[in-house]
Short mmCIF file of C-alpha atoms in Angstrom, two decimals:
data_model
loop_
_atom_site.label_atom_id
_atom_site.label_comp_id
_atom_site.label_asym_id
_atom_site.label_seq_id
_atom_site.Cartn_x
_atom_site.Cartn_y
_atom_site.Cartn_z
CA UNK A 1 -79.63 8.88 -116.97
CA UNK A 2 -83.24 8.23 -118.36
CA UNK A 3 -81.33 6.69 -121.70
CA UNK A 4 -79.08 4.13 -119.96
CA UNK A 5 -80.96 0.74 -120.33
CA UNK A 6 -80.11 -0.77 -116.78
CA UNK A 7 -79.01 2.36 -114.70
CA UNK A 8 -76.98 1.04 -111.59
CA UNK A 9 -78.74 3.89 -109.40
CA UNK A 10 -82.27 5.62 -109.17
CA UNK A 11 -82.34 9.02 -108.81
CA UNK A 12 -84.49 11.17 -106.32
CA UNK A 13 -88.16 13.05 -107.54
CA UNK A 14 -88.21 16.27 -106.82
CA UNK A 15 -90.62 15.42 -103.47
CA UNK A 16 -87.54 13.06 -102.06
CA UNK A 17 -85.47 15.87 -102.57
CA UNK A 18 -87.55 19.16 -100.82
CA UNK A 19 -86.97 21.35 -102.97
CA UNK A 20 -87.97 24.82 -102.28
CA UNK A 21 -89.13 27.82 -104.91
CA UNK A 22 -86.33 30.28 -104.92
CA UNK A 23 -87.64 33.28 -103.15
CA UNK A 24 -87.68 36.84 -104.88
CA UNK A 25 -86.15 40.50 -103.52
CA UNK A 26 -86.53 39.66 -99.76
CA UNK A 27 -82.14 40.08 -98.31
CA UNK A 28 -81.00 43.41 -98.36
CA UNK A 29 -77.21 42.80 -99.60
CA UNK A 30 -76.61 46.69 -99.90
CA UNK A 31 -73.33 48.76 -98.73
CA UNK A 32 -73.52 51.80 -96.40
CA UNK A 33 -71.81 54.92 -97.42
CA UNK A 34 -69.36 54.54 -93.84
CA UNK A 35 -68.92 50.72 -94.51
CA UNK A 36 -67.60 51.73 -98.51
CA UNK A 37 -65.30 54.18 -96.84
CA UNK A 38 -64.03 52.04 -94.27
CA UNK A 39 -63.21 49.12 -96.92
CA UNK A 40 -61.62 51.43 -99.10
CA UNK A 41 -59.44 53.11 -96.17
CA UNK A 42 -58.69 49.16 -95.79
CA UNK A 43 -57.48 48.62 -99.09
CA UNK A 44 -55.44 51.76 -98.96
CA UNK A 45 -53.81 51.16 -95.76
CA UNK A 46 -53.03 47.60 -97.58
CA UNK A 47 -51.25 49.76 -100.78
CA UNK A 48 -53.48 47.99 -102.52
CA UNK A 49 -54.34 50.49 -105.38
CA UNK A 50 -56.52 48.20 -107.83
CA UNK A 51 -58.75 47.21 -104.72
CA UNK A 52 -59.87 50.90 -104.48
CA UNK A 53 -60.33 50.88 -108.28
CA UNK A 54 -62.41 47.52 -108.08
CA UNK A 55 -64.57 48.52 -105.32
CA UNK A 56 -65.17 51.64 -106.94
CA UNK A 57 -66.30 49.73 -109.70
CA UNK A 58 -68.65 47.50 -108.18
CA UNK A 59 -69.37 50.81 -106.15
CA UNK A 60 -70.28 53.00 -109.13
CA UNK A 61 -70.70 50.63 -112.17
CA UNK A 62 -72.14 47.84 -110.40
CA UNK A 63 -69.74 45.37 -112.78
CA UNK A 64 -69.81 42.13 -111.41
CA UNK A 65 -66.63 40.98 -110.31
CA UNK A 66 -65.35 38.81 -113.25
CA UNK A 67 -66.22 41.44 -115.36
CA UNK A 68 -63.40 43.88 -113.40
CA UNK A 69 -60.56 41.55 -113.96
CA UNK A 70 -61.15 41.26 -117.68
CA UNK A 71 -60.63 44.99 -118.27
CA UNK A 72 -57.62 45.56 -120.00
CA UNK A 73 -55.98 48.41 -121.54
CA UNK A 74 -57.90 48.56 -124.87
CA UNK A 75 -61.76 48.62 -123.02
CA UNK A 76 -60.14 51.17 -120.43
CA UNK A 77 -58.34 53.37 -122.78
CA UNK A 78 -62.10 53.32 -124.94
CA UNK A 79 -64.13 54.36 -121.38
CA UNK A 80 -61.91 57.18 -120.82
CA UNK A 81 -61.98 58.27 -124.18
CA UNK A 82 -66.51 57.85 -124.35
CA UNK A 83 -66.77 58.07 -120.78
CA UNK A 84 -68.46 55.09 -120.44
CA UNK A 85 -67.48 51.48 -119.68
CA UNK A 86 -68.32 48.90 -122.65
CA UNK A 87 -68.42 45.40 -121.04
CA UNK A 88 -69.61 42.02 -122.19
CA UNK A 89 -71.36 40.50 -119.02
CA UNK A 90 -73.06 37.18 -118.61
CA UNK A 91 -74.28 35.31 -121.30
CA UNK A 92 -72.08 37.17 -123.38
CA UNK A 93 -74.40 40.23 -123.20
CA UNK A 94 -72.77 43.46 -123.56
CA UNK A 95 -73.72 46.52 -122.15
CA UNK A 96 -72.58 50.36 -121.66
CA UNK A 97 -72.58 52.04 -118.38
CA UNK A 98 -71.60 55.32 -117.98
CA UNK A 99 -68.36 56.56 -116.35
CA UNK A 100 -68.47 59.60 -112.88
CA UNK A 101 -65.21 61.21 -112.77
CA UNK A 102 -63.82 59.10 -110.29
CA UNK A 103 -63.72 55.98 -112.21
CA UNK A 104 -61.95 57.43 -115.25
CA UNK A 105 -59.76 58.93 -112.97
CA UNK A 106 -58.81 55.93 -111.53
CA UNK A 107 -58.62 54.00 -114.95
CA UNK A 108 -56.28 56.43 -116.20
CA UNK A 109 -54.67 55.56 -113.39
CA UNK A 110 -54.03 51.85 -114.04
CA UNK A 111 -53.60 52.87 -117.64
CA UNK A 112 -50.56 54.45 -117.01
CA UNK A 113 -48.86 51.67 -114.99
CA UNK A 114 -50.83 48.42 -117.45
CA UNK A 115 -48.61 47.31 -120.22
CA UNK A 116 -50.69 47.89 -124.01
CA UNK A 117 -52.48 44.86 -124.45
CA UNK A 118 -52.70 43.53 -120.58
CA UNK A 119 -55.37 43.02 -118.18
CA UNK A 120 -55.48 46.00 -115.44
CA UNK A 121 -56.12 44.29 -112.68
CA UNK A 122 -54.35 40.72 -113.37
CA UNK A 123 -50.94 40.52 -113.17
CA UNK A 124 -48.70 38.50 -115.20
CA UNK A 125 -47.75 35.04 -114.05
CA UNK A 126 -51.71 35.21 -112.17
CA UNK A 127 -54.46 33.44 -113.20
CA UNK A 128 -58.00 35.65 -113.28
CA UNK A 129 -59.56 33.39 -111.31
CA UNK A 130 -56.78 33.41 -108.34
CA UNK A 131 -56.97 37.41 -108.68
CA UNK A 132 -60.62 37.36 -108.15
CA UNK A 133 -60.62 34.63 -105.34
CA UNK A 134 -57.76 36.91 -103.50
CA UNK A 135 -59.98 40.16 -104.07
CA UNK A 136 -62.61 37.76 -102.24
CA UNK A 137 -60.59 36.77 -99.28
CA UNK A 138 -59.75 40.74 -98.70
CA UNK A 139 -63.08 41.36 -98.27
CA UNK A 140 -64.01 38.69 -96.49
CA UNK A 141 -61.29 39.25 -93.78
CA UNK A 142 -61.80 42.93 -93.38
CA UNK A 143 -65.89 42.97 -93.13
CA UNK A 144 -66.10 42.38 -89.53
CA UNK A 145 -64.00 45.87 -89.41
CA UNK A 146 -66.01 47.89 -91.34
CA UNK A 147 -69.19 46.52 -91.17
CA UNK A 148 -71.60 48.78 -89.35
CA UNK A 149 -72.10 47.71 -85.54
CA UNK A 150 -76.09 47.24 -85.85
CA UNK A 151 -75.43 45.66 -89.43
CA UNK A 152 -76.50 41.58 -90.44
CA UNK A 153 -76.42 42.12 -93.57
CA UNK A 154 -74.37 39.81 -96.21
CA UNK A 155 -70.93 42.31 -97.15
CA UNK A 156 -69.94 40.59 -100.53
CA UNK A 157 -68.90 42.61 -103.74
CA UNK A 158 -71.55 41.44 -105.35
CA UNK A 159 -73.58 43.77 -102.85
CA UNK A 160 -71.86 46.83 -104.15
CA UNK A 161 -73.74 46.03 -107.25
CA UNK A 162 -76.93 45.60 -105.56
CA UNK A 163 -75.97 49.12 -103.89
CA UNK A 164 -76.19 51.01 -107.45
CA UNK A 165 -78.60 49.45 -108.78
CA UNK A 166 -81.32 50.87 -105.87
CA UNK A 167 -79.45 54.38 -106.29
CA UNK A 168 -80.12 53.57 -109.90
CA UNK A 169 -83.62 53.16 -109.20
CA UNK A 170 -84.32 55.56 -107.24
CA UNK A 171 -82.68 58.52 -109.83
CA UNK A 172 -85.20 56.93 -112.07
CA UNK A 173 -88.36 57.32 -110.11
CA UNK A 174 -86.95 61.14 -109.59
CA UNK A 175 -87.11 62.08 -112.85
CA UNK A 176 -90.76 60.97 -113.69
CA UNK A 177 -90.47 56.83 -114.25
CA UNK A 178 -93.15 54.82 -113.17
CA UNK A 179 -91.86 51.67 -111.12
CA UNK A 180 -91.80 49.50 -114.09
CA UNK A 181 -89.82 51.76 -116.17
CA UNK A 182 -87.44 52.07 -113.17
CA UNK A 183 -86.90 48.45 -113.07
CA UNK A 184 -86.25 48.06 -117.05
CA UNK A 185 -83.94 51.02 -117.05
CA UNK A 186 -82.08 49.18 -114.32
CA UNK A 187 -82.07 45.83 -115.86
CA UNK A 188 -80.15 47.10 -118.76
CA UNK A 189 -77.11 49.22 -117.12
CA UNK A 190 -76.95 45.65 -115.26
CA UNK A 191 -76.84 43.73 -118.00
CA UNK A 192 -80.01 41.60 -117.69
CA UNK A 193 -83.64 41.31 -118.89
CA UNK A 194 -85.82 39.54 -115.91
CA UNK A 195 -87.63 41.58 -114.01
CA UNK A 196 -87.82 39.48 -111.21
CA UNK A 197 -84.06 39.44 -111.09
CA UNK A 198 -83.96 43.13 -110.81
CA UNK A 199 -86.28 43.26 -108.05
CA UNK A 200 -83.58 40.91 -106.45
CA UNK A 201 -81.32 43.84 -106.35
CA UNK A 202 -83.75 46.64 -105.10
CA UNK A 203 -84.47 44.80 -101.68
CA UNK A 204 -83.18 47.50 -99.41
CA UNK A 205 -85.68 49.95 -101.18
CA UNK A 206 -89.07 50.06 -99.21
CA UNK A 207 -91.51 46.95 -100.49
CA UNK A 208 -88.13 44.89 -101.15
CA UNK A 209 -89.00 44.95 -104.97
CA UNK A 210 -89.23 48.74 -105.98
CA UNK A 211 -92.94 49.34 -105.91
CA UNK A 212 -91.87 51.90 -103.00
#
């Protein structure tokens, strides 16, 4: 805009348009352990067999959710086989998380019913996108069902990420790691560097940032 010699508009300073610092670690986006159980017993009910897989991804792998749908048979076939998931995340980062029985379970699963070469939980004729977006709208619809009575907070998948990671944390400070150690060891099974991103996803934990 600055390199168009007579611009037809002028934009806004920052003043005109209040903009606000984004805030830090302060909205606890975290699943309870009933509220998992009840969305998966949804899901079932539903016969909908990669839901259960996905939310036990987000659940115990904290993948985000466009890094679920771009499994396919070659990256699941690998986990089982290293027991541990080898994604590439954002920014094209990749990153190795390691698999609990139940997820390789349930890979094997799909892997049995995924044509060689496919994505698990895409089907043919589907775009990603419209698989993710209906994954979305599942949740969406069901949360007032399962979400605990005395319960505001935000039920997206993205919180079943934000659930590991303070598990994460919290196995971490167990076994001898200072706060800041926590945090870094989290950062990388999430497939990020920031610290202050990472304290983002430990807001249920006492402090909101994992000083607790």
């Amino acid at each position: 805009h600055d390199l168009i010699p007579t611009p037809r508009y002028v934009l806004p300073g920052n003043d005109a348009l209040m903009l606000r610092r984004r805030t830090f670690g302060n909205v606890d986006r975290t699943w309870s352990v009933p509220e998992f159980n009840r969305m998966l017993a949804r899901a079932l009910e539903a016969g909908r067999e990669d839901y259960i897989t996905l939310l036990y991804l987000g659940r115990y792998a904290a993948l985000r959710i466009h890094e679920c749908f771009r499994i396919d048979t070659a990256t699941a076939a690998n986990a089982v086989k290293e027991n541990a998931l080898t994604i590439k995340g954002k920014g094209g980062l990749v990153r190795t998380v390691p698999l609990n029985d139940i997820l390789a379970n349930r890979l094997r699963y799909h892997l049995e019913r995924t044509q060689r070469g496919h994505k698990l939980f895409v089907p043919d004729g589907k775009q990603t996108h419209e698989a993710i977006k209906e994954l979305q709208a599942f949740i969406y619809l069901n949360r007032e069902r399962v979400q605990d009575s005395d319960s505001h907070r935000p039920m997206t998948f993205h919180g079943l990420r934000h659930t590991r990671a303070a598990e994460w944390y919290q196995g971490f400070i167990q076994k001898g790691n200072n706060p800041y150690e926590a945090r870094r060891a989290v950062a990388t099974l999430l497939g990020h560097g920031r610290d202050d991103v990472t304290r983002i996803y430990l807001a249920s934990l006492k402090g909101g940032d994992g000083h607790g």
